[in-house]
mmCIF file of C-alpha atoms in Angstrom:
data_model
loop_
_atom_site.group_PDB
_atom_site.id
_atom_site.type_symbol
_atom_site.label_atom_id
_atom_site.label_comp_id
_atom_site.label_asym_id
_atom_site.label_seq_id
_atom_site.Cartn_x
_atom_site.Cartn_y
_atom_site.Cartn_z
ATOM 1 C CA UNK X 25 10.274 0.144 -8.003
ATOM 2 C CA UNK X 26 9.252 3.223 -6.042
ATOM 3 C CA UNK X 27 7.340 5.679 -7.698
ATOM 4 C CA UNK X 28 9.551 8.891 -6.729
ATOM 5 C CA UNK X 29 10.543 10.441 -3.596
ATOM 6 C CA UNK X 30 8.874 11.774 -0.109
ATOM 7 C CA UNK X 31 10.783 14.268 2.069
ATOM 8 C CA UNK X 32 10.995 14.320 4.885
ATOM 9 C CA UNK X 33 12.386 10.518 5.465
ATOM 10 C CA UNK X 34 11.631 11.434 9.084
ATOM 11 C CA UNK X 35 9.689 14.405 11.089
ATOM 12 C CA UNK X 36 9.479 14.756 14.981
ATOM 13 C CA UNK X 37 7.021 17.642 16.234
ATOM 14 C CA UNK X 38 5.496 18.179 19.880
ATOM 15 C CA UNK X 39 1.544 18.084 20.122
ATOM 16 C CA UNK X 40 -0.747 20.660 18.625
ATOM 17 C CA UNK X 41 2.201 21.819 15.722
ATOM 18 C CA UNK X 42 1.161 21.077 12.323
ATOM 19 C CA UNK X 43 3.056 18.372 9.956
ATOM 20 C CA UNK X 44 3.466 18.822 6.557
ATOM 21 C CA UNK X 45 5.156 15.964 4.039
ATOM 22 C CA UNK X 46 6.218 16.554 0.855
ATOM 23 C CA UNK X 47 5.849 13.476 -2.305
ATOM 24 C CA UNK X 48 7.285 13.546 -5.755
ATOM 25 C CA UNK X 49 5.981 11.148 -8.194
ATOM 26 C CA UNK X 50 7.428 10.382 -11.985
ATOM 27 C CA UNK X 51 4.671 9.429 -14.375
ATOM 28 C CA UNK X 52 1.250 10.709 -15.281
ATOM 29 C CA UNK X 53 -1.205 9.761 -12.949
ATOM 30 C CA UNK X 54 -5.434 9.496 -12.866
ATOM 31 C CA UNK X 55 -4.990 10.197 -9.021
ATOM 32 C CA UNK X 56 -2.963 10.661 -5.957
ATOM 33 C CA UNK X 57 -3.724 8.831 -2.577
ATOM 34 C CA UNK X 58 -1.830 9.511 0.953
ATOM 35 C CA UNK X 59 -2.001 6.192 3.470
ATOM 36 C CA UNK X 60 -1.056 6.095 7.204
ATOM 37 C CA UNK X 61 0.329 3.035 8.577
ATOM 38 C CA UNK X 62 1.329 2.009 11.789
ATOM 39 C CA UNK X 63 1.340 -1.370 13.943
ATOM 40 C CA UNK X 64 -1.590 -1.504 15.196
ATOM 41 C CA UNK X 65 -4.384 -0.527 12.338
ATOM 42 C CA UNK X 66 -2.453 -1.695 9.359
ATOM 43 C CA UNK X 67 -2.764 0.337 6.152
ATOM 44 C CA UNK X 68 -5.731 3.068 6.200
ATOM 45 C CA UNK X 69 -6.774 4.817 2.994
ATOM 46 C CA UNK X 70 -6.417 8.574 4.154
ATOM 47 C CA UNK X 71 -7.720 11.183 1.738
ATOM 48 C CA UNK X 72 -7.740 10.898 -2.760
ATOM 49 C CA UNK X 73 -7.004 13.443 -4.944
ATOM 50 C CA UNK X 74 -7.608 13.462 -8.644
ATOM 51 C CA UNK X 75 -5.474 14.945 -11.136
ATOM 52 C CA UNK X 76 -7.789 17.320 -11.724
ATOM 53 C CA UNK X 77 -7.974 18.673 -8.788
ATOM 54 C CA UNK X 78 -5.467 21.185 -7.053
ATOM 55 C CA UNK X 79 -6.208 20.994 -3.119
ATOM 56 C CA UNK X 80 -8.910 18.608 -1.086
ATOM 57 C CA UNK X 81 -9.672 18.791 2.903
ATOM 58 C CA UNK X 82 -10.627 16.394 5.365
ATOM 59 C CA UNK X 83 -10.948 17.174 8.856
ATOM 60 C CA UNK X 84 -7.283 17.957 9.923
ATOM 61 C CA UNK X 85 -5.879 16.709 6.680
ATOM 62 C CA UNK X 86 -5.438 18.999 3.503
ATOM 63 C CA UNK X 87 -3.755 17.719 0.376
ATOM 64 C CA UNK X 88 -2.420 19.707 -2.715
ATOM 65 C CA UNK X 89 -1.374 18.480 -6.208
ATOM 66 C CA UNK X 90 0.943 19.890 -8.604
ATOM 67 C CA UNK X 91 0.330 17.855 -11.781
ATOM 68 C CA UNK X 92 3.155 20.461 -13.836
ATOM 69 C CA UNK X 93 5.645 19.926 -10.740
ATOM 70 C CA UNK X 94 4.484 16.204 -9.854
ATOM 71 C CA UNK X 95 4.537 16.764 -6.604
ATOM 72 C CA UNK X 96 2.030 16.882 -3.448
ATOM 73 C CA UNK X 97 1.659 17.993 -0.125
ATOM 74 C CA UNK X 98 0.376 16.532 3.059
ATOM 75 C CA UNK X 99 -1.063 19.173 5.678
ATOM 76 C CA UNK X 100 -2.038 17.435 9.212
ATOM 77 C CA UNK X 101 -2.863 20.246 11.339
ATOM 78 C CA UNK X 102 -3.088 20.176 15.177
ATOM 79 C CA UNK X 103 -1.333 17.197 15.622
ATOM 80 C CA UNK X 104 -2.043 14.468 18.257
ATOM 81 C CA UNK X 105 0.275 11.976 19.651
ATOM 82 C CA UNK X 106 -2.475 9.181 18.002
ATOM 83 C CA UNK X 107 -1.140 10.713 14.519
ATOM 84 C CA UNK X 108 2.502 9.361 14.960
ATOM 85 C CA UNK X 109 2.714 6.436 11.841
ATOM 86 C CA UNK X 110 4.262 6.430 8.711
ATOM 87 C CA UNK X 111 2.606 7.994 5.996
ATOM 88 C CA UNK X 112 2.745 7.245 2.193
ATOM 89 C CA UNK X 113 1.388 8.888 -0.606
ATOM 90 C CA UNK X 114 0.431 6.860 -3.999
ATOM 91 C CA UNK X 115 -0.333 7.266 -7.534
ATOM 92 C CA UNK X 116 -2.785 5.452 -9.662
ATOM 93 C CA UNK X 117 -1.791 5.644 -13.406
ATOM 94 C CA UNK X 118 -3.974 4.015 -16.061
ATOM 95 C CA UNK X 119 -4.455 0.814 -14.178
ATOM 96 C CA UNK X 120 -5.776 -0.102 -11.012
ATOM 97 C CA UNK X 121 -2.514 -1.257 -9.490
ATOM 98 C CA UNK X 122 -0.976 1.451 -6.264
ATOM 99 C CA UNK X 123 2.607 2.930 -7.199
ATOM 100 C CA UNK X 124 3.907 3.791 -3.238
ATOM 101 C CA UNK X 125 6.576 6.568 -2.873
ATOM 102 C CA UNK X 126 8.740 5.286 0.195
ATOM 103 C CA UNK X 127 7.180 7.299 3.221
ATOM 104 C CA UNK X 128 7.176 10.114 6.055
ATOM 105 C CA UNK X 129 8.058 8.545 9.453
ATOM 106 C CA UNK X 130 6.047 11.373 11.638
ATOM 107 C CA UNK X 131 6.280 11.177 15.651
ATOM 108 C CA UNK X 132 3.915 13.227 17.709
ATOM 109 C CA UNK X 133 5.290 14.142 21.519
ATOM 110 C CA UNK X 134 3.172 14.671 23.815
ATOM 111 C CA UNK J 16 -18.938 -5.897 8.240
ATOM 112 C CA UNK J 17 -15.303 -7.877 8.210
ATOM 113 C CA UNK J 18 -12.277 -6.519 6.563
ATOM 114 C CA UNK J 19 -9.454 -8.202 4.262
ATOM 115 C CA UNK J 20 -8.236 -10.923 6.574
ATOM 116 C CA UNK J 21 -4.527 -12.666 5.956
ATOM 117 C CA UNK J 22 -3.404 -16.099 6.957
ATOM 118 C CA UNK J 23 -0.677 -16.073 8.907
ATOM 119 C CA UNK J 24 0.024 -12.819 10.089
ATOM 120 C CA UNK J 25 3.688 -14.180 11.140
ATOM 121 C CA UNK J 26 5.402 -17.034 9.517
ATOM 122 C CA UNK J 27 9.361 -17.812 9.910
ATOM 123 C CA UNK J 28 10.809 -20.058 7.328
ATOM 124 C CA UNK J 29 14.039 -21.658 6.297
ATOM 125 C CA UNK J 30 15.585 -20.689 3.458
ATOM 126 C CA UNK J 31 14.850 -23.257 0.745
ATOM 127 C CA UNK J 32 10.928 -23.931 1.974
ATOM 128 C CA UNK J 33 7.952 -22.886 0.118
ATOM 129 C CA UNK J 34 5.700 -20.778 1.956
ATOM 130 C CA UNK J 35 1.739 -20.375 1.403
ATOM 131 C CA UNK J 36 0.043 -16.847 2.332
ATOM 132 C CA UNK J 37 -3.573 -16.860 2.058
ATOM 133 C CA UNK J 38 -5.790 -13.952 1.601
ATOM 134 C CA UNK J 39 -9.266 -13.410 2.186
ATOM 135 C CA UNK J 40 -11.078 -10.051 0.441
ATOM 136 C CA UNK J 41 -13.887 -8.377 1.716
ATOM 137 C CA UNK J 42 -16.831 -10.596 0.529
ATOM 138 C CA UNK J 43 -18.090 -9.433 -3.029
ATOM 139 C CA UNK J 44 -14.579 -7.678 -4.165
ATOM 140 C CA UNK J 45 -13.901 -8.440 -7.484
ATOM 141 C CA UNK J 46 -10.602 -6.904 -7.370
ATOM 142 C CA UNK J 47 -7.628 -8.178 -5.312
ATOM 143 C CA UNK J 48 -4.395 -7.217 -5.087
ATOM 144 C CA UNK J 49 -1.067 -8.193 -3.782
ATOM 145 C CA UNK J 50 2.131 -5.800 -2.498
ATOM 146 C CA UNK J 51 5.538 -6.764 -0.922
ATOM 147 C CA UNK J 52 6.696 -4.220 1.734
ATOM 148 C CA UNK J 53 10.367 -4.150 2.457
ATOM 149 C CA UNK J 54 11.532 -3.206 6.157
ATOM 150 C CA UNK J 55 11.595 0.818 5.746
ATOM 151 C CA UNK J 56 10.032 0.835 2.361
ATOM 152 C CA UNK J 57 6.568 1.980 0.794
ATOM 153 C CA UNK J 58 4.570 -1.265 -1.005
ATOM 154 C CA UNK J 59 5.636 -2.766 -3.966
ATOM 155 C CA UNK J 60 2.726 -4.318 -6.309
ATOM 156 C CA UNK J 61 3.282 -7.719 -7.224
ATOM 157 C CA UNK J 62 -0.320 -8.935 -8.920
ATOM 158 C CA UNK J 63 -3.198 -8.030 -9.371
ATOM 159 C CA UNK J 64 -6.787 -10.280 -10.131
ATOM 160 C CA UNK J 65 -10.142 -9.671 -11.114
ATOM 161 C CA UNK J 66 -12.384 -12.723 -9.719
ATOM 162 C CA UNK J 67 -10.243 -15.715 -11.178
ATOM 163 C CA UNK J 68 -8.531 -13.850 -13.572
ATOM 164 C CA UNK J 69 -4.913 -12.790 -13.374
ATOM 165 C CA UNK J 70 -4.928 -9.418 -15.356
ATOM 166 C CA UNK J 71 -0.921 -7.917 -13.955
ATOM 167 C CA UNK J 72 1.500 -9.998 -12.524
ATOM 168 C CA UNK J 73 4.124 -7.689 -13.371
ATOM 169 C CA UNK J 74 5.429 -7.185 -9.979
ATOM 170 C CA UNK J 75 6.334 -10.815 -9.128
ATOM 171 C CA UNK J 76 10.352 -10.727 -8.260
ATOM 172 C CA UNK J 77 11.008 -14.087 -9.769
ATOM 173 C CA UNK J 78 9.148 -17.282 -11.167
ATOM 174 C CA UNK J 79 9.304 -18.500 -7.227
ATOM 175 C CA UNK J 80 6.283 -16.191 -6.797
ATOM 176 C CA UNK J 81 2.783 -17.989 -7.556
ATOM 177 C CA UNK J 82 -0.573 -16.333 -7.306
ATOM 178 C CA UNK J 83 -3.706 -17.926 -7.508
ATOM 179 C CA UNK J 84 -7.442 -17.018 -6.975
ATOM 180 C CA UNK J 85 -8.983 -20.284 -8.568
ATOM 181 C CA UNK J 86 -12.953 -19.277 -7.301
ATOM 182 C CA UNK J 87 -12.528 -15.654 -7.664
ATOM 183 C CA UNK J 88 -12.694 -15.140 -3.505
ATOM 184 C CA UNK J 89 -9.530 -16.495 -1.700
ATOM 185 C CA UNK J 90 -6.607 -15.743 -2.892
ATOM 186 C CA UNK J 91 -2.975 -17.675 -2.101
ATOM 187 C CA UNK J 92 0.435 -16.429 -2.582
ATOM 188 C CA UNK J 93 2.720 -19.020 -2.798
ATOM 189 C CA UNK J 94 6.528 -18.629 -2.565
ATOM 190 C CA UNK J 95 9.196 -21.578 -3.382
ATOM 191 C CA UNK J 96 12.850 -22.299 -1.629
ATOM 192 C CA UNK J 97 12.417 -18.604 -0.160
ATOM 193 C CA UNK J 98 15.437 -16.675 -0.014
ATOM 194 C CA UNK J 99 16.601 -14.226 2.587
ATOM 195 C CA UNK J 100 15.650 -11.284 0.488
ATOM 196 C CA UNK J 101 12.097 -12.572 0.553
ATOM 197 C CA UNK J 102 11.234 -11.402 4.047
ATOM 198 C CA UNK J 103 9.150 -8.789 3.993
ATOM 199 C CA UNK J 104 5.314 -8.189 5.132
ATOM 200 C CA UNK J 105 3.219 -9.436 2.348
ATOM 201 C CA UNK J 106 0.142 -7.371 2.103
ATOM 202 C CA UNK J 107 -3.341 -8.536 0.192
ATOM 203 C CA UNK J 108 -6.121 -5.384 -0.479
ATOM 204 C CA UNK J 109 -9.093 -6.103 -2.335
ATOM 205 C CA UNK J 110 -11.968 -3.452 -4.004
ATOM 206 C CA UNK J 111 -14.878 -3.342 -5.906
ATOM 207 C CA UNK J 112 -15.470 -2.975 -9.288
ATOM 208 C CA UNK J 113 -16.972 0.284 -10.962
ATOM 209 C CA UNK J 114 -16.388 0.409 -14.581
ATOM 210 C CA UNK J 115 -14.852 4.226 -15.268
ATOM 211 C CA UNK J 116 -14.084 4.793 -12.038
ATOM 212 C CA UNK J 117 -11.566 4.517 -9.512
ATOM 213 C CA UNK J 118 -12.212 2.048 -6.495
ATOM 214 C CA UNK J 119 -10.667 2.390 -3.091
ATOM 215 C CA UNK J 120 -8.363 -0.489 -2.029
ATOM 216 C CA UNK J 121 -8.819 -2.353 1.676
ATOM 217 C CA UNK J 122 -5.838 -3.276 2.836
ATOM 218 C CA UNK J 123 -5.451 -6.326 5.220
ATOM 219 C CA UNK J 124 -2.764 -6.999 8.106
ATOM 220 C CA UNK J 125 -0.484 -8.425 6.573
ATOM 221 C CA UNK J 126 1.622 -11.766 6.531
ATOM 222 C CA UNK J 127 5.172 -11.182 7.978
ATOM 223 C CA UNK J 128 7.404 -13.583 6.571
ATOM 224 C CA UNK J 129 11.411 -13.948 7.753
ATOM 225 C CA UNK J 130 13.347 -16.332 6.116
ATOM 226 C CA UNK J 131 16.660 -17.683 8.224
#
């Protein structure tokens, strides 16, 4: 079963706006991943966040945690038209095994 | 270096055959892993080895599911008389192995598997 919930289901923004997703998880976790997937690269580790930590940046991509709320964010800023994919965020409990939340459709126009 | 290959990426089945999906890990990952991914949904875990050993098989739907990773490389998911609700993309991602730590998984393409 899914691990909670990710809102939006769907998000459609025009080049150079930034996109932010939203994912709710139900257990305690060790750490928080977000994934991009789309048809042609498959699925690509994005960014990790422990759950000690409360915000993490990469390049475009900033992540927040709320371990009280169990909830995180997604920030893609500046968004390209080579960002549209379907992103996922996932938790990591005690074992090694990937608990997916079902995903943020995002299209970029251009 | 190479990636987490599958074997095949597409297969179309009957309902009723068995089905064999082969994975192969990034060469020197102790860890693989296997997820079912539902049209529209996130990945679902479905086992999980280290080398031959099959530590979490938790996830597998039914006893029709079979995993096996007999040399601790290869790995084969094997599915008997598929069902309709079977199709999905099967997806094999493999790490290494740091004690106390977490270790990134490497996700490979994916087998696509319709059953008629």
């Amino acid at each position: 079963s899914q691990q909670g919930e990710e809102d939006p289901q769907a998000l459609s923004i025009q080049e150079g706006e930034n996109a932010t997703m939203n994912c709710s998880y139900k257990t305690s976790i060790n750490n928080l991943q977000w994934y991009r997937q789309n048809s042609g690269r498959g699925l690509v580790h994005l960014i990790l966040i422990r759950s000690n930590e409360r915000e993490k940046h990469s390049g475009r991509l900033r992540v927040t945690l709320d371990t009280s709320k169990k909830s995180s964010s997604l920030l893609i800023t500046a968004s390209r038209a080579a960002d549209t994919a379907s992103y996922f965020c996932a938790t990591v409990g005690n074992g090694n095994k990937l608990v997916f939340g079902a995903g943020t459709i995002l299209r970029v126009k251009s | 270096g190479a990636g987490v290959s599958q074997s095949p990426r597409y297969k179309v089945a009957k309902r009723g055959q068995d089905v064999a999906l082969r994975c192969d890990p990034i060469s020197g990952h102790v860890s693989l892993f296997w997820y079912q991914q539902a049209l529209g949904q996130g990945p679902e875990f479905l086992t999980y080895f280290q080398n031959e050993a099959q530590l979490d098989k938790s996830g597998l739907p039914s006893d029709r599911f079979f995993a096996e990773r007999p040399e601790g490389s290869v790995s084969t998911l094997k599915i008997q008389r598929t069902q309709q609700e079977d199709s999905a993309v099967y997806l094999c991602a493999s790490s290494a192995y740091r004690a106390g730590g977490y270790n990134e998984q490497f996700f490979g393409p994916g087998t696509r598997l319709t059953v008629l």
